[in-house]
Amino acid sequence: MRNRRIRSAATSTATAATVTALVTALALTACGPSDAVGASPKPDSTAAAASTSTDEPDTKANDKQQPPADQNADDSANNSTGNGSKKNAATKTDAKSKSRTTTCTGSNTKVTVTEVTRPINHLLVTATNTGSGNCHAYYAPLLGFDDAQSVTQINEDSRPQAVVTLAPGESAYASIALGGDGSPDIAAYRLGVHFAGRDNQGSVGSAANLTLPEGTMISDSTSVSYWQSTMADALVW
C-alpha cells in the first residue's frame, strides 16, 4: 500500500514536469524569431531602398569617362611644342630678316633735308631706314643741286671711325655747310641725294629728289659731311 502511494507521487511529479516543458516549448514556438533573446533585428526594407536610390546619382555621374592624366599631359606637351616651334620659326625669320644687310639707297630709306638754326648756313640731311633689314650708309651722300654737273665736295675731316649701319627705323645724318669757306650767294631750289656703294665707285640704287627749304643759298665751296650716326655729330661739320 505504501509502495503504490510513492509511485503515484512520482508519476504525478513527472507528469507535471512534462506538462511544464511542453507549455514552455509551445510558448517559444508562438513567438517570432525577432522576439527571441539575442536574435538579430530584421533589416528595414525602407532604409535599404533609400540607400539604393542615394547611390544611383553617383553611379550616373561616373558614367562619363575622363581622359587619362598622361594623355592630357601629352596633349599639353604637344600644344606647347607646337607653339614653341611656331615662336622659334618666327624668331628665326625675324633674325634672318634683320641679318640681311644691304646698302642704303633711296628705295629703302626716307630722305629729308631741313634747315637748322645752329650752326648758321647749314642744312641737315636725314636718311631713315624704311626696310625690313639693316642697311649700310657708306661714305657721304652724293649731292647734286639743281642742274649741277658734278657732286658737291665732301668734307674729308668728317669721316667717322666706322660705317654707319641702320637697323629698321634708325637714321643717319649728314650736314651741308652752305657757305663753306665763303658766303652763300647762289640760289638753289632742288637737291638730288645719291648713295655711295661699298667700293665708293659712284652712286648705287635710286636717288632721292628733294625740294630745298625756301631761300636756300649755296656757294662754290658748299660741302657735305660723311654720314653720322647722330645729329649732333653731323652738325659739328
Coordinates of N, CA, C and O in Angstrom, one line a residue, residues 64-224:
K64 N 30.5 59.1 -67.3 CA 31.3 59.8 -68.3 C 32.8 59.7 -68.0 O 33.3 60.2 -66.9
Q65 N 33.6 59.1 -68.9 CA 35.0 58.8 -68.6 C 35.8 60.1 -68.9 O 35.6 60.8 -69.9
Q66 N 36.8 60.4 -68.1 CA 37.7 61.5 -68.3 C 38.9 60.9 -69.0 O 39.3 59.8 -68.8
P67 N 39.6 61.7 -69.8 CA 40.8 61.3 -70.5 C 41.9 61.0 -69.4 O 42.0 61.7 -68.4
P68 N 42.8 60.0 -69.7 CA 43.8 59.7 -68.8 C 44.7 60.9 -68.5 O 44.9 61.8 -69.4
A69 N 45.3 61.0 -67.3 CA 46.2 62.1 -67.0 C 47.4 62.2 -67.9 O 47.7 63.3 -68.3
D70 N 47.9 61.1 -68.3 CA 49.1 61.1 -69.2 C 48.7 61.6 -70.6 O 49.5 62.2 -71.3
Q71 N 47.5 61.3 -71.0 CA 47.0 61.8 -72.3 C 46.9 63.3 -72.3 O 47.3 64.0 -73.2
N72 N 46.3 63.9 -71.1 CA 46.3 65.3 -71.0 C 47.6 65.9 -71.0 O 47.9 67.0 -71.6
A73 N 48.6 65.3 -70.4 CA 50.0 65.8 -70.3 C 50.6 65.8 -71.7 O 51.2 66.7 -72.1
D74 N 50.3 64.7 -72.5 CA 50.8 64.6 -73.8 C 50.2 65.7 -74.7 O 50.9 66.3 -75.5
D75 N 48.9 65.9 -74.6 CA 48.2 67.0 -75.4 C 48.8 68.3 -75.0 O 49.1 69.1 -75.9
S76 N 49.0 68.6 -73.7 CA 49.6 69.8 -73.3 C 51.0 70.0 -73.8 O 51.4 71.1 -74.3
A77 N 51.8 68.9 -73.8 CA 53.1 69.0 -74.3 C 53.2 69.2 -75.8 O 54.0 70.0 -76.3
N78 N 52.2 68.5 -76.5 CA 52.2 68.7 -77.9 C 51.8 70.1 -78.3 O 52.4 70.7 -79.2
N79 N 50.8 70.7 -77.5 CA 50.4 72.1 -77.8 C 51.6 73.0 -77.5 O 51.9 74.0 -78.2
S80 N 52.3 72.7 -76.4 CA 53.4 73.6 -76.0 C 54.5 73.5 -77.0 O 55.1 74.5 -77.4
T81 N 54.8 72.3 -77.5 CA 55.8 72.1 -78.5 C 55.4 72.8 -79.8 O 56.3 73.4 -80.5
G82 N 54.1 72.7 -80.2 CA 53.7 73.3 -81.4 C 53.8 74.8 -81.3 O 54.4 75.5 -82.3
N83 N 53.4 75.4 -80.2 CA 53.5 76.8 -80.0 C 55.0 77.3 -80.0 O 55.4 78.3 -80.5
G84 N 55.8 76.4 -79.3 CA 57.2 76.8 -79.2 C 57.9 76.7 -80.6 O 58.7 77.6 -80.9
S85 N 57.5 75.8 -81.4 CA 58.0 75.7 -82.8 C 57.7 76.9 -83.6 O 58.5 77.4 -84.4
K86 N 56.4 77.3 -83.5 CA 55.9 78.5 -84.2 C 56.7 79.7 -83.8 O 57.1 80.5 -84.6
K87 N 56.9 79.9 -82.5 CA 57.6 81.0 -82.0 C 59.1 81.0 -82.4 O 59.6 82.0 -82.8
N88 N 59.7 79.8 -82.4 CA 61.1 79.7 -82.8 C 61.2 80.0 -84.3 O 62.1 80.7 -84.7
A89 N 60.2 79.5 -85.1 CA 60.3 79.8 -86.5 C 60.1 81.3 -86.8 O 60.9 81.9 -87.6
A90 N 59.2 82.0 -86.0 CA 59.0 83.4 -86.2 C 60.3 84.2 -85.8 O 60.7 85.1 -86.4
T91 N 60.9 83.7 -84.7 CA 62.1 84.4 -84.2 C 63.2 84.2 -85.2 O 64.0 85.2 -85.5
K92 N 63.4 83.0 -85.7 CA 64.4 82.8 -86.7 C 64.2 83.6 -88.0 O 65.1 84.1 -88.6
T93 N 62.9 83.7 -88.4 CA 62.6 84.5 -89.6 C 63.0 86.0 -89.3 O 63.6 86.6 -90.2
D94 N 62.6 86.5 -88.1 CA 62.9 87.9 -87.8 C 64.4 88.1 -87.8 O 65.0 89.1 -88.3
A95 N 65.1 87.2 -87.2 CA 66.6 87.3 -87.0 C 67.2 87.2 -88.4 O 68.2 88.0 -88.7
K96 N 66.7 86.3 -89.3 CA 67.3 86.2 -90.6 C 67.0 87.4 -91.4 O 67.9 87.9 -92.2
S97 N 65.8 88.0 -91.2 CA 65.5 89.2 -92.0 C 66.4 90.4 -91.5 O 66.8 91.2 -92.4
K98 N 66.6 90.5 -90.2 CA 67.5 91.6 -89.7 C 68.9 91.4 -90.1 O 69.7 92.3 -90.1
S99 N 69.3 90.1 -90.2 CA 70.7 89.8 -90.5 C 71.1 90.1 -92.0 O 72.3 90.2 -92.3
R100 N 70.1 90.3 -92.8 CA 70.4 90.6 -94.2 C 70.7 92.1 -94.3 O 69.8 92.9 -94.1
T101 N 71.9 92.4 -94.6 CA 72.4 93.8 -94.6 C 72.6 94.2 -96.0 O 73.3 93.6 -96.8
T102 N 72.0 95.3 -96.4 CA 72.2 95.9 -97.8 C 72.7 97.3 -97.7 O 73.0 97.8 -96.7
T103 N 72.9 97.9 -98.9 CA 73.3 99.3 -99.0 C 72.1 100.2 -98.9 O 71.1 99.9 -99.5
C104 N 72.2 101.2 -98.1 CA 71.2 102.2 -98.0 C 71.1 102.9 -99.3 O 72.1 103.4 -99.9
T105 N 69.8 103.0 -99.8 CA 69.6 103.8 -101.1 C 68.3 104.5 -101.0 O 67.6 104.5 -99.9
G106 N 67.9 105.2 -102.0 CA 66.6 105.9 -102.0 C 65.4 105.0 -101.9 O 64.3 105.5 -101.6
S107 N 65.6 103.7 -102.3 CA 64.4 102.8 -102.3 C 64.1 102.2 -100.9 O 63.0 101.7 -100.6
N108 N 65.1 102.1 -100.0 CA 64.9 101.5 -98.7 C 65.1 102.6 -97.6 O 65.2 102.2 -96.4
T109 N 65.1 103.8 -97.9 CA 65.2 104.9 -96.9 C 64.3 106.0 -97.2 O 63.9 106.2 -98.4
K110 N 63.9 106.8 -96.2 CA 63.2 108.0 -96.4 C 64.2 109.2 -96.1 O 64.7 109.3 -95.0
V111 N 64.4 110.0 -97.1 CA 65.4 111.1 -97.0 C 64.7 112.4 -96.9 O 63.8 112.7 -97.7
T112 N 65.2 113.3 -96.0 CA 64.6 114.6 -95.8 C 65.8 115.6 -95.7 O 66.9 115.2 -95.4
V113 N 65.5 116.9 -96.0 CA 66.5 117.9 -95.9 C 65.8 119.1 -95.1 O 64.7 119.5 -95.5
T114 N 66.4 119.5 -94.0 CA 65.8 120.6 -93.2 C 66.9 121.7 -92.9 O 68.1 121.4 -92.9
E115 N 66.4 122.9 -92.6 CA 67.2 124.0 -92.2 C 67.4 123.9 -90.7 O 66.5 123.6 -90.0
V116 N 68.6 124.3 -90.2 CA 68.9 124.3 -88.8 C 69.3 125.7 -88.4 O 69.8 126.5 -89.2
T117 N 69.1 126.0 -87.1 CA 69.4 127.4 -86.7 C 70.9 127.5 -86.2 O 71.5 128.5 -86.3
R118 N 71.4 126.3 -85.8 CA 72.8 126.3 -85.3 C 73.4 125.0 -85.9 O 72.9 123.9 -85.7
P119 N 74.6 125.1 -86.4 CA 75.3 126.4 -86.8 C 74.6 127.1 -88.0 O 73.8 126.4 -88.7
I120 N 74.9 128.3 -88.2 CA 74.2 129.1 -89.3 C 74.7 128.6 -90.6 O 75.8 128.0 -90.8
N121 N 73.9 128.8 -91.6 CA 74.2 128.5 -93.0 C 74.4 126.9 -93.2 O 75.3 126.5 -93.9
H122 N 73.6 126.2 -92.5 CA 73.7 124.7 -92.5 C 72.3 124.1 -92.8 O 71.3 124.6 -92.4
L123 N 72.4 123.0 -93.6 CA 71.2 122.2 -93.7 C 71.5 120.8 -93.2 O 72.7 120.4 -93.1
L124 N 70.5 120.0 -92.8 CA 70.7 118.7 -92.3 C 70.0 117.7 -93.2 O 68.8 117.8 -93.4
V125 N 70.7 116.7 -93.7 CA 70.1 115.6 -94.5 C 69.9 114.4 -93.5 O 70.9 114.0 -92.8
T126 N 68.7 113.8 -93.6 CA 68.4 112.7 -92.7 C 67.9 111.5 -93.6 O 67.1 111.7 -94.4
A127 N 68.5 110.4 -93.4 CA 68.1 109.1 -94.1 C 67.6 108.1 -93.1 O 68.4 107.7 -92.3
T128 N 66.4 107.7 -93.1 CA 65.8 106.8 -92.2 C 65.5 105.5 -92.9 O 64.9 105.4 -93.9
N129 N 66.0 104.4 -92.3 CA 65.8 103.1 -92.9 C 64.3 102.6 -92.8 O 63.8 102.5 -91.7
T130 N 63.7 102.4 -93.9 CA 62.3 102.0 -94.0 C 62.2 100.5 -94.4 O 61.1 100.0 -94.6
G131 N 63.3 99.8 -94.6 CA 63.3 98.4 -95.0 C 63.1 97.5 -93.8 O 62.9 97.9 -92.6
S132 N 63.1 96.2 -94.1 CA 62.9 95.2 -93.0 C 64.2 94.6 -92.5 O 64.2 93.9 -91.6
G133 N 65.3 95.0 -93.1 CA 66.6 94.6 -92.7 C 67.6 95.8 -92.5 O 67.2 96.9 -92.8
N134 N 68.8 95.5 -92.0 CA 69.8 96.5 -91.8 C 70.3 97.0 -93.1 O 70.3 96.3 -94.1
C135 N 70.8 98.3 -93.1 CA 71.4 98.8 -94.3 C 72.6 99.7 -93.9 O 72.6 100.3 -92.8
H136 N 73.7 99.7 -94.8 CA 74.9 100.5 -94.5 C 74.8 101.8 -95.3 O 74.5 101.8 -96.5
A137 N 75.0 102.9 -94.5 CA 75.1 104.2 -95.2 C 76.6 104.4 -95.4 O 77.4 104.9 -94.5
Y138 N 77.1 104.1 -96.6 CA 78.5 104.2 -96.9 C 79.0 105.7 -97.2 O 78.2 106.4 -97.8
Y139 N 80.1 106.0 -96.7 CA 80.8 107.3 -97.0 C 79.9 108.5 -96.8 O 79.3 108.6 -95.7
A140 N 79.7 109.3 -97.8 CA 78.9 110.5 -97.6 C 77.8 110.6 -98.7 O 78.0 109.9 -99.7
P141 N 76.8 111.3 -98.5 CA 75.8 111.4 -99.5 C 76.3 112.2 -100.7 O 77.1 113.1 -100.6
L142 N 76.0 111.7 -101.9 CA 76.5 112.4 -103.1 C 75.4 113.4 -103.6 O 74.3 113.0 -104.0
L143 N 75.7 114.7 -103.4 CA 74.6 115.7 -103.6 C 74.8 116.4 -105.0 O 75.9 116.6 -105.5
G144 N 73.6 116.7 -105.5 CA 73.6 117.5 -106.7 C 72.5 118.6 -106.6 O 71.3 118.3 -106.5
F145 N 72.9 119.8 -106.6 CA 72.0 120.9 -106.5 C 71.5 121.3 -107.9 O 72.3 121.5 -108.8
D146 N 70.2 121.4 -108.0 CA 69.6 121.8 -109.3 C 70.2 121.0 -110.5 O 70.2 119.8 -110.5
D147 N 70.8 121.8 -111.4 CA 71.4 121.2 -112.7 C 72.9 121.1 -112.6 O 73.5 121.0 -113.7
A148 N 73.4 120.9 -111.4 CA 74.9 120.8 -111.3 C 75.4 119.6 -112.0 O 74.8 118.5 -112.0
Q149 N 76.5 119.7 -112.7 CA 77.1 118.6 -113.4 C 78.1 117.8 -112.6 O 78.5 116.7 -113.1
S150 N 78.4 118.2 -111.4 CA 79.3 117.5 -110.5 C 78.7 117.4 -109.1 O 77.9 118.3 -108.8
V151 N 79.1 116.5 -108.4 CA 78.6 116.3 -107.0 C 79.3 117.4 -106.1 O 80.4 117.8 -106.4
T152 N 78.6 117.7 -105.0 CA 79.1 118.6 -104.0 C 80.3 118.0 -103.3 O 80.4 116.8 -103.1
Q153 N 81.3 118.8 -103.0 CA 82.6 118.3 -102.4 C 82.3 117.8 -101.0 O 81.3 118.2 -100.3
I154 N 83.1 116.8 -100.6 CA 82.9 116.1 -99.3 C 83.9 116.6 -98.3 O 85.1 116.7 -98.7
N155 N 83.5 116.9 -97.1 CA 84.4 117.3 -96.0 C 85.1 116.0 -95.5 O 84.5 115.2 -94.7
E156 N 86.3 115.7 -95.9 CA 87.0 114.5 -95.5 C 87.4 114.5 -94.0 O 87.6 113.4 -93.5
D157 N 87.4 115.6 -93.4 CA 87.7 115.6 -92.0 C 86.6 115.0 -91.1 O 86.8 114.7 -90.0
S158 N 85.4 114.9 -91.8 CA 84.3 114.4 -91.0 C 84.1 112.8 -91.1 O 83.1 112.3 -90.6
R159 N 85.1 112.1 -91.7 CA 85.0 110.7 -91.8 C 84.9 110.0 -90.4 O 85.7 110.2 -89.6
P160 N 83.8 109.2 -90.2 CA 83.7 108.5 -88.9 C 84.6 107.3 -88.8 O 85.2 106.9 -89.8
Q161 N 84.7 106.8 -87.7 CA 85.6 105.6 -87.5 C 85.1 104.3 -88.1 O 85.8 103.4 -88.4
A162 N 83.8 104.3 -88.2 CA 83.2 103.0 -88.8 C 82.0 103.4 -89.7 O 81.4 104.5 -89.6
V163 N 81.6 102.5 -90.6 CA 80.5 102.7 -91.4 C 79.2 102.8 -90.6 O 79.1 102.0 -89.6
V164 N 78.3 103.7 -90.9 CA 77.1 103.8 -90.1 C 76.1 102.7 -90.6 O 75.8 102.7 -91.8
T165 N 75.7 101.9 -89.7 CA 74.7 100.8 -90.0 C 73.4 101.1 -89.4 O 73.3 101.4 -88.2
L166 N 72.3 101.0 -90.2 CA 71.0 101.4 -89.7 C 70.1 100.2 -89.6 O 69.9 99.4 -90.6
A167 N 69.6 99.9 -88.4 CA 68.5 98.9 -88.2 C 67.2 99.6 -88.7 O 67.1 100.8 -88.9
P168 N 66.2 98.8 -89.0 CA 64.9 99.4 -89.4 C 64.4 100.4 -88.5 O 64.4 100.2 -87.3
G169 N 64.1 101.6 -89.0 CA 63.7 102.7 -88.2 C 64.7 103.7 -87.7 O 64.4 104.8 -87.3
E170 N 66.0 103.3 -87.8 CA 67.1 104.2 -87.4 C 67.5 105.1 -88.6 O 67.2 104.9 -89.7
S171 N 68.2 106.2 -88.2 CA 68.5 107.2 -89.1 C 70.0 107.5 -89.1 O 70.7 107.4 -88.1
A172 N 70.5 108.0 -90.3 CA 71.9 108.5 -90.5 C 71.7 110.0 -90.8 O 70.7 110.4 -91.4
Y173 N 72.8 110.8 -90.5 CA 72.7 112.2 -90.7 C 73.9 112.7 -91.4 O 75.0 112.2 -91.1
A174 N 73.7 113.8 -92.1 CA 74.9 114.5 -92.8 C 74.5 116.0 -92.8 O 73.4 116.3 -93.1
S175 N 75.5 116.8 -92.6 CA 75.3 118.2 -92.6 C 75.8 118.9 -93.9 O 76.8 118.4 -94.4
I176 N 75.2 119.9 -94.4 CA 75.6 120.6 -95.5 C 76.0 122.0 -95.1 O 75.2 122.8 -94.6
A177 N 77.3 122.3 -95.3 CA 77.8 123.7 -94.9 C 77.6 124.5 -96.2 O 78.3 124.4 -97.2
L178 N 76.6 125.3 -96.2 CA 76.2 126.1 -97.4 C 77.3 127.1 -97.9 O 77.6 127.2 -99.1
G179 N 77.9 127.7 -96.9 CA 78.9 128.7 -97.3 C 80.2 128.2 -97.5 O 81.0 128.7 -98.3
G180 N 80.6 127.0 -96.9 CA 81.9 126.5 -97.0 C 82.9 127.6 -96.4 O 82.7 128.0 -95.2
D181 N 83.9 127.9 -97.2 CA 84.8 128.9 -96.8 C 84.4 130.3 -97.2 O 85.1 131.3 -96.9
G182 N 83.3 130.5 -97.8 CA 82.9 131.8 -98.3 C 81.5 132.1 -97.8 O 81.0 131.5 -96.9
S183 N 80.8 132.9 -98.6 CA 79.4 133.3 -98.3 C 78.5 132.8 -99.3 O 78.8 132.9 -100.5
P184 N 77.4 132.1 -98.9 CA 76.5 131.5 -99.9 C 75.8 132.7 -100.7 O 75.2 133.6 -100.1
D185 N 75.8 132.6 -102.0 CA 75.3 133.7 -102.8 C 74.6 133.1 -104.1 O 74.2 133.9 -105.0
I186 N 74.4 131.8 -104.2 CA 73.8 131.2 -105.3 C 72.5 130.5 -104.9 O 72.4 129.7 -104.0
A187 N 71.4 131.0 -105.5 CA 70.1 130.4 -105.1 C 70.0 129.0 -105.6 O 70.4 128.6 -106.7
A188 N 69.4 128.1 -104.7 CA 69.2 126.7 -105.1 C 67.8 126.3 -104.7 O 67.2 126.8 -103.7
Y189 N 67.2 125.4 -105.5 CA 65.8 125.0 -105.3 C 65.6 123.5 -105.1 O 64.7 123.1 -104.3
R190 N 66.4 122.7 -105.7 CA 66.2 121.3 -105.6 C 67.5 120.6 -105.2 O 68.6 121.1 -105.5
L191 N 67.4 119.4 -104.6 CA 68.6 118.7 -104.2 C 68.4 117.2 -104.6 O 67.4 116.6 -104.2
G192 N 69.3 116.6 -105.3 CA 69.3 115.2 -105.5 C 70.3 114.5 -104.5 O 71.5 115.0 -104.4
V193 N 69.8 113.5 -103.8 CA 70.7 112.8 -102.9 C 70.9 111.4 -103.4 O 70.0 110.6 -103.5
H194 N 72.2 111.1 -103.7 CA 72.5 109.7 -104.2 C 73.3 109.0 -103.1 O 73.9 109.7 -102.2
F195 N 73.4 107.7 -103.2 CA 74.1 106.9 -102.2 C 75.3 106.2 -102.8 O 75.2 105.7 -103.9
A196 N 76.4 106.2 -102.0 CA 77.6 105.6 -102.5 C 77.5 104.1 -102.1 O 76.9 103.7 -101.2
G197 N 78.2 103.3 -103.0 CA 78.3 101.9 -102.7 C 79.5 101.5 -101.9 O 80.3 102.4 -101.5
R198 N 79.6 100.3 -101.6 CA 80.7 99.8 -100.7 C 82.1 100.1 -101.3 O 83.0 100.5 -100.5
D199 N 82.2 100.1 -102.6 CA 83.5 100.3 -103.2 C 83.8 101.8 -103.5 O 84.8 102.2 -104.0
N200 N 82.8 102.6 -103.2 CA 82.9 104.1 -103.4 C 83.2 104.4 -104.8 O 84.0 105.4 -105.0
Q201 N 82.7 103.7 -105.7 CA 82.9 104.0 -107.1 C 81.6 104.5 -107.8 O 81.0 103.9 -108.6
G202 N 81.2 105.7 -107.3 CA 79.9 106.2 -107.8 C 78.7 105.8 -107.0 O 78.8 105.1 -106.0
S203 N 77.6 106.3 -107.5 CA 76.3 106.0 -106.8 C 75.7 104.7 -107.1 O 76.0 104.1 -108.2
V204 N 74.9 104.1 -106.2 CA 74.2 102.9 -106.4 C 72.7 103.1 -106.1 O 72.4 103.9 -105.3
G205 N 71.9 102.2 -106.7 CA 70.5 102.3 -106.4 C 69.8 103.6 -106.8 O 70.4 104.4 -107.6
S206 N 68.6 103.8 -106.3 CA 67.9 105.0 -106.7 C 68.2 106.2 -105.8 O 68.8 106.0 -104.7
A207 N 67.9 107.4 -106.3 CA 68.3 108.6 -105.6 C 67.0 109.2 -105.0 O 65.9 108.8 -105.4
A208 N 67.2 110.1 -104.1 CA 66.0 110.9 -103.5 C 66.1 112.3 -104.1 O 67.1 113.0 -104.0
N209 N 65.0 112.8 -104.6 CA 64.9 114.1 -105.2 C 64.1 115.0 -104.2 O 62.9 114.7 -104.0
L210 N 64.7 116.0 -103.7 CA 64.0 116.8 -102.6 C 63.9 118.3 -103.0 O 64.7 118.8 -103.8
T211 N 62.9 118.9 -102.4 CA 62.8 120.4 -102.5 C 63.5 121.0 -101.4 O 63.3 120.7 -100.2
L212 N 64.4 122.0 -101.7 CA 65.1 122.7 -100.7 C 64.2 123.7 -99.9 O 63.3 124.2 -100.5
P213 N 64.6 124.0 -98.6 CA 63.9 125.0 -97.9 C 63.9 126.3 -98.7 O 64.9 126.6 -99.3
E214 N 62.8 127.0 -98.6 CA 62.7 128.3 -99.3 C 63.8 129.3 -98.9 O 64.1 129.4 -97.7
G215 N 64.5 129.9 -99.9 CA 65.5 130.9 -99.6 C 66.9 130.3 -99.5 O 67.8 131.0 -99.1
T216 N 67.1 129.0 -99.8 CA 68.4 128.3 -99.7 C 69.4 128.9 -100.7 O 69.1 129.1 -101.9
M217 N 70.5 129.3 -100.1 CA 71.6 129.8 -101.0 C 72.8 129.0 -100.8 O 73.2 128.6 -99.7
I218 N 73.5 128.7 -101.8 CA 74.8 127.9 -101.8 C 75.9 128.7 -102.4 O 75.7 129.8 -102.8
S219 N 77.1 128.1 -102.3 CA 78.3 128.8 -102.8 C 79.1 127.8 -103.6 O 78.9 126.6 -103.6
D220 N 80.2 128.3 -104.2 CA 81.1 127.4 -104.9 C 81.8 126.4 -104.0 O 82.4 125.4 -104.4
S221 N 81.9 126.8 -102.7 CA 82.6 126.0 -101.7 C 81.7 125.2 -100.8 O 82.1 124.7 -99.7
T222 N 80.4 125.1 -101.1 CA 79.5 124.3 -100.3 C 80.0 122.8 -100.2 O 80.5 122.3 -101.1
S223 N 79.9 122.3 -98.9 CA 80.4 120.9 -98.7 C 79.4 120.1 -97.9 O 78.5 120.7 -97.2
V224 N 79.6 118.8 -97.9 CA 78.7 117.9 -97.1 C 79.6 117.0 -96.3 O 80.7 116.6 -96.7

